């Protein structure tokens, strides 16, 4: 369950909530490997929540392959 940021706020960032979850999971793996952080300050200390915050702030986006 997504608490912060809310699923409603994130739903506008991609074509589906499933896509957002995949984006967050991939970014969380990068953050776990000590990838550079994209925000100066995070509300959460959890890696997945941090990746969702980056998506919320438009620091992460995706391109649909066709």
Short mmCIF file of C-alpha atoms in Angstrom, two decimals:
data_model
loop_
_atom_site.label_atom_id
_atom_site.label_comp_id
_atom_site.label_asym_id
_atom_site.label_seq_id
_atom_site.Cartn_x
_atom_site.Cartn_y
_atom_site.Cartn_z
CA UNK A 1 0.00 0.00 0.00
CA UNK A 2 1.29 3.42 -0.96
CA UNK A 3 0.96 5.90 1.89
CA UNK A 4 3.18 8.84 1.11
CA UNK A 5 3.02 10.15 -1.59
CA UNK A 6 -0.53 9.00 -2.19
CA UNK A 7 -1.51 6.77 -5.08
CA UNK A 8 -3.84 9.52 -6.31
CA UNK A 9 -0.96 11.99 -6.65
CA UNK A 10 1.19 9.42 -8.42
CA UNK A 11 -1.53 8.23 -10.81
CA UNK A 12 -0.93 11.23 -13.09
CA UNK A 13 2.77 10.41 -13.49
CA UNK A 14 2.30 7.30 -15.66
CA UNK A 15 -0.30 5.40 -17.63
CA UNK A 16 -1.06 3.05 -14.72
CA UNK A 17 -0.30 2.43 -11.08
CA UNK A 18 1.46 -0.78 -12.15
CA UNK A 19 3.93 1.29 -14.20
CA UNK A 20 4.60 3.52 -11.21
CA UNK A 21 5.33 0.51 -9.01
CA UNK A 22 7.77 -0.89 -11.59
CA UNK A 23 9.47 2.52 -11.87
CA UNK A 24 9.76 2.77 -8.08
CA UNK A 25 11.14 -0.76 -7.76
CA UNK A 26 13.82 -0.16 -10.39
CA UNK A 27 14.81 3.13 -8.82
CA UNK A 28 14.87 1.58 -5.34
CA UNK A 29 17.36 -1.00 -6.61
CA UNK A 30 19.53 1.84 -7.91
CA UNK A 31 19.31 3.69 -4.59
CA UNK A 32 20.16 0.49 -2.74
CA UNK A 33 23.32 0.30 -4.84
CA UNK A 34 24.27 3.80 -3.62
CA UNK A 35 23.11 5.56 -6.79
CA UNK A 36 23.07 9.35 -6.61
CA UNK A 37 20.08 10.80 -4.82
CA UNK A 38 17.95 13.17 -6.89
CA UNK A 39 16.37 15.17 -4.06
CA UNK A 40 18.12 17.18 -1.39
CA UNK A 41 15.69 16.17 1.34
CA UNK A 42 13.38 13.17 1.65
CA UNK A 43 10.38 12.70 3.93
CA UNK A 44 11.13 9.01 4.41
CA UNK A 45 14.24 6.99 5.20
CA UNK A 46 12.91 3.94 3.32
CA UNK A 47 14.36 3.40 -0.13
CA UNK A 48 11.09 2.55 -1.92
CA UNK A 49 9.38 5.59 -0.40
CA UNK A 50 12.28 7.74 -1.53
CA UNK A 51 11.91 6.47 -5.07
CA UNK A 52 8.18 7.31 -4.96
CA UNK A 53 9.02 10.81 -3.76
CA UNK A 54 11.36 11.23 -6.73
CA UNK A 55 8.56 10.16 -9.07
CA UNK A 56 6.18 12.59 -7.38
CA UNK A 57 8.64 15.47 -7.88
CA UNK A 58 9.10 14.56 -11.59
CA UNK A 59 12.74 13.57 -11.10
CA UNK A 60 11.98 10.15 -12.60
CA UNK A 61 9.83 9.47 -15.61
CA UNK A 62 9.48 6.79 -18.22
CA UNK A 63 9.23 6.36 -21.94
CA UNK A 64 6.89 3.76 -23.36
CA UNK A 65 8.51 1.50 -25.94
CA UNK A 66 6.33 0.68 -28.88
#
